[in-house]
Every structure is written in C-alpha cells, then in structure tokens.
Amino acid sequence: MRLEYVPNPPTILSPEEQGIVERVKARRGSKGLIPLDLTLLHAPKIADGWNVLLGAVRTQTSLTDDVLEIAICRTMLIAGAWHEWNNHVPKLLAADGFTEEKLSVVKLVHLTSQGPLNDRQWAALLYADYMSRAVSVLDSIFAKLEVAGFSEKEIVELTATIATYNMVGRFFVALDIAEANDKLPSGSNEPSNSPI
C-alpha cells in the first residue's frame, strides 16, 4: 500500500464523518471495514459517494449474477487488479450454471472465440473487454448486446458496472491496496500487471 490505512476503527471523526463510517460499515455487514474502505476514509466524502455507487452497482441492478460478475472479472483482469479478481472469481463461479470451462474464456488475454459461453455472456465479455481496453466500443460489438437480448436498462446497468469497476481497478492498482499488485493469481493467463 502506498498510503497508510486509516486506523480501524477510524478515530478523531466529526459527527458527519462518523455517519459516513457507519454507512460504509452497514453495507459491508459482518466483514467490517476492508482495506479499500480504510484507504477511501482518508477522504470521507469520497468514501461516502463510492459506497453509494458501489452499493447500487453490486446490489441494485437487474443483471444476472453471471453477466454482472463476467463484467467485473474481465475488467479486473485487464486492470491487473488481482485483489478484486480474487474476490470476484468465486462469485462468478457461484453463478447459476457457470463453470471453470466458461471461466477459462473470461481469463484469456485476447478473446478469440465464444467457447461454452452463451450469447449474453459472450456479448457482456466482449463489451467489458472493449470498454476496458479501448474505451470506444465498435458498433459491431455493441450490436451483440442487442442481438443477445439486453434491454436498454440492462445495457445502461452493464455499462455503469464496467465503468465503475474500471475506476475500482485503477484505484486498487495505483495505490496497491491490499498489497496485491505483484501477486499474480494462480490460473490467470495475464502475464503481468503492466499496462495493456
């Protein structure tokens, strides 16, 4: 970590800042404050906004678990945010019908074929890949979302998820939160944490 974490529990807080800490803790539940929170709480108002945004992205969309976690995992793989990758791969594997064989496609450095992914999973994976690498998404890739049956609401939710997790990945890597930058996850095909 490039910064010191704030003390856990945080100390010397104004009543407003204590309210922010309590909202973050409420979203985290029994896990309590995690390294990300203990970094963000250096800037409590940023932590508060982050907490609201991530709470919405993680729990308030209509996306299926497999699509949501494919988007997150692909974005984390490209960013080299291994701490978050390691947190989200088990969630992806727990999604209904998702397998290690399907995960092997998500883990590829360069996507070449759909493999065992269904059309919605493949479209979400390609979209996350393009948004995370190039930012600009080809019309042919965007069209795959519509062909796969994504509604306009789901496309906005998917886009917001990918954009949000690009922010998360960059924040984790830039500050080396959870000291995971140099800890390449086992089974990853990504060669390094260097920019792609």
PDB file of N, CA, C and O in Angstrom, residues 34 39 57-58 62 64 68-69 71 74 92 101 104 116 123 135 137 142 186 192:
ATOM      1  N   ILE A  34     -12.939  -2.933   5.079  1.00  0.00           N
ATOM      2  CA  ILE A  34     -11.908  -3.653   4.338  1.00  0.00           C
ATOM      3  C   ILE A  34     -10.809  -2.667   3.929  1.00  0.00           C
ATOM      4  O   ILE A  34     -10.975  -1.451   4.064  1.00  0.00           O
ATOM      5  N   THR A  39      -8.680   2.959   3.024  1.00  0.00           N
ATOM      6  CA  THR A  39      -7.983   3.898   2.143  1.00  0.00           C
ATOM      7  C   THR A  39      -8.904   5.070   1.819  1.00  0.00           C
ATOM      8  O   THR A  39      -8.535   6.235   1.969  1.00  0.00           O
ATOM      9  N   VAL A  57     -24.327  -0.542  -7.863  1.00  0.00           N
ATOM     10  CA  VAL A  57     -23.812  -1.415  -8.915  1.00  0.00           C
ATOM     11  C   VAL A  57     -23.822  -2.875  -8.466  1.00  0.00           C
ATOM     12  O   VAL A  57     -24.176  -3.771  -9.233  1.00  0.00           O
ATOM     13  N   ARG A  58     -23.442  -3.129  -7.236  1.00  0.00           N
ATOM     14  CA  ARG A  58     -23.344  -4.514  -6.751  1.00  0.00           C
ATOM     15  C   ARG A  58     -24.711  -5.131  -6.429  1.00  0.00           C
ATOM     16  O   ARG A  58     -24.876  -6.334  -6.569  1.00  0.00           O
ATOM     17  N   SER A  62     -30.558  -5.111 -12.455  1.00  0.00           N
ATOM     18  CA  SER A  62     -31.360  -6.267 -12.861  1.00  0.00           C
ATOM     19  C   SER A  62     -30.516  -7.316 -13.580  1.00  0.00           C
ATOM     20  O   SER A  62     -31.044  -8.323 -14.055  1.00  0.00           O
ATOM     21  N   THR A  64     -28.173 -10.448 -14.354  1.00  0.00           N
ATOM     22  CA  THR A  64     -27.988 -11.751 -13.727  1.00  0.00           C
ATOM     23  C   THR A  64     -26.592 -11.822 -13.121  1.00  0.00           C
ATOM     24  O   THR A  64     -25.676 -11.096 -13.539  1.00  0.00           O
ATOM     25  N   LEU A  68     -23.146  -9.898 -14.482  1.00  0.00           N
ATOM     26  CA  LEU A  68     -22.533  -8.908 -13.598  1.00  0.00           C
ATOM     27  C   LEU A  68     -21.084  -9.280 -13.286  1.00  0.00           C
ATOM     28  O   LEU A  68     -20.165  -8.467 -13.423  1.00  0.00           O
ATOM     29  N   GLU A  69     -20.868 -10.527 -12.894  1.00  0.00           N
ATOM     30  CA  GLU A  69     -19.522 -10.942 -12.483  1.00  0.00           C
ATOM     31  C   GLU A  69     -18.577 -11.131 -13.661  1.00  0.00           C
ATOM     32  O   GLU A  69     -17.373 -10.918 -13.525  1.00  0.00           O
ATOM     33  N   ALA A  71     -18.585  -9.133 -16.232  1.00  0.00           N
ATOM     34  CA  ALA A  71     -18.179  -7.750 -16.479  1.00  0.00           C
ATOM     35  C   ALA A  71     -17.111  -7.314 -15.473  1.00  0.00           C
ATOM     36  O   ALA A  71     -16.109  -6.689 -15.843  1.00  0.00           O
ATOM     37  N   ARG A  74     -13.709  -9.481 -15.961  1.00  0.00           N
ATOM     38  CA  ARG A  74     -12.947  -9.118 -17.158  1.00  0.00           C
ATOM     39  C   ARG A  74     -12.243  -7.774 -16.958  1.00  0.00           C
ATOM     40  O   ARG A  74     -11.075  -7.595 -17.324  1.00  0.00           O
ATOM     41  N   LEU A  92     -18.379 -15.375  -9.493  1.00  0.00           N
ATOM     42  CA  LEU A  92     -18.714 -15.774 -10.855  1.00  0.00           C
ATOM     43  C   LEU A  92     -18.940 -17.280 -10.921  1.00  0.00           C
ATOM     44  O   LEU A  92     -19.924 -17.748 -11.511  1.00  0.00           O
ATOM     45  N   GLU A 101     -14.828 -24.195 -17.083  1.00  0.00           N
ATOM     46  CA  GLU A 101     -14.630 -24.149 -18.533  1.00  0.00           C
ATOM     47  C   GLU A 101     -15.043 -22.781 -19.081  1.00  0.00           C
ATOM     48  O   GLU A 101     -14.348 -22.202 -19.917  1.00  0.00           O
ATOM     49  N   SER A 104     -12.486 -20.170 -18.158  1.00  0.00           N
ATOM     50  CA  SER A 104     -11.268 -20.196 -18.976  1.00  0.00           C
ATOM     51  C   SER A 104     -11.359 -19.222 -20.145  1.00  0.00           C
ATOM     52  O   SER A 104     -10.344 -18.671 -20.580  1.00  0.00           O
ATOM     53  N   PRO A 116     -17.789 -22.082 -24.539  1.00  0.00           N
ATOM     54  CA  PRO A 116     -19.036 -22.534 -23.921  1.00  0.00           C
ATOM     55  C   PRO A 116     -19.942 -21.414 -23.396  1.00  0.00           C
ATOM     56  O   PRO A 116     -21.010 -21.689 -22.852  1.00  0.00           O
ATOM     57  N   ALA A 123     -21.483 -11.606 -25.199  1.00  0.00           N
ATOM     58  CA  ALA A 123     -21.671 -10.186 -25.518  1.00  0.00           C
ATOM     59  C   ALA A 123     -21.190  -9.308 -24.366  1.00  0.00           C
ATOM     60  O   ALA A 123     -20.511  -8.290 -24.590  1.00  0.00           O
ATOM     61  N   VAL A 135     -11.885   1.812 -24.580  1.00  0.00           N
ATOM     62  CA  VAL A 135     -12.916   2.751 -24.155  1.00  0.00           C
ATOM     63  C   VAL A 135     -13.989   2.869 -25.233  1.00  0.00           C
ATOM     64  O   VAL A 135     -15.162   2.635 -24.981  1.00  0.00           O
ATOM     65  N   VAL A 137     -16.214   1.613 -28.097  1.00  0.00           N
ATOM     66  CA  VAL A 137     -16.716   0.282 -28.435  1.00  0.00           C
ATOM     67  C   VAL A 137     -17.188   0.278 -29.884  1.00  0.00           C
ATOM     68  O   VAL A 137     -17.986   1.133 -30.287  1.00  0.00           O
ATOM     69  N   PHE A 142     -21.196  -3.531 -29.879  1.00  0.00           N
ATOM     70  CA  PHE A 142     -22.404  -3.033 -29.213  1.00  0.00           C
ATOM     71  C   PHE A 142     -23.636  -3.766 -29.726  1.00  0.00           C
ATOM     72  O   PHE A 142     -24.533  -4.119 -28.945  1.00  0.00           O
ATOM     73  N   SER A 186      -3.139 -17.476  -9.285  1.00  0.00           N
ATOM     74  CA  SER A 186      -2.895 -18.761  -9.939  1.00  0.00           C
ATOM     75  C   SER A 186      -4.005 -19.000 -10.948  1.00  0.00           C
ATOM     76  O   SER A 186      -5.165 -18.649 -10.719  1.00  0.00           O
ATOM     77  N   SER A 192       1.292 -10.082 -16.674  1.00  0.00           N
ATOM     78  CA  SER A 192       1.858  -9.137 -15.722  1.00  0.00           C
ATOM     79  C   SER A 192       0.843  -8.078 -15.374  1.00  0.00           C
ATOM     80  O   SER A 192      -0.247  -8.026 -15.925  1.00  0.00           O
TER      81      SER A 192
END
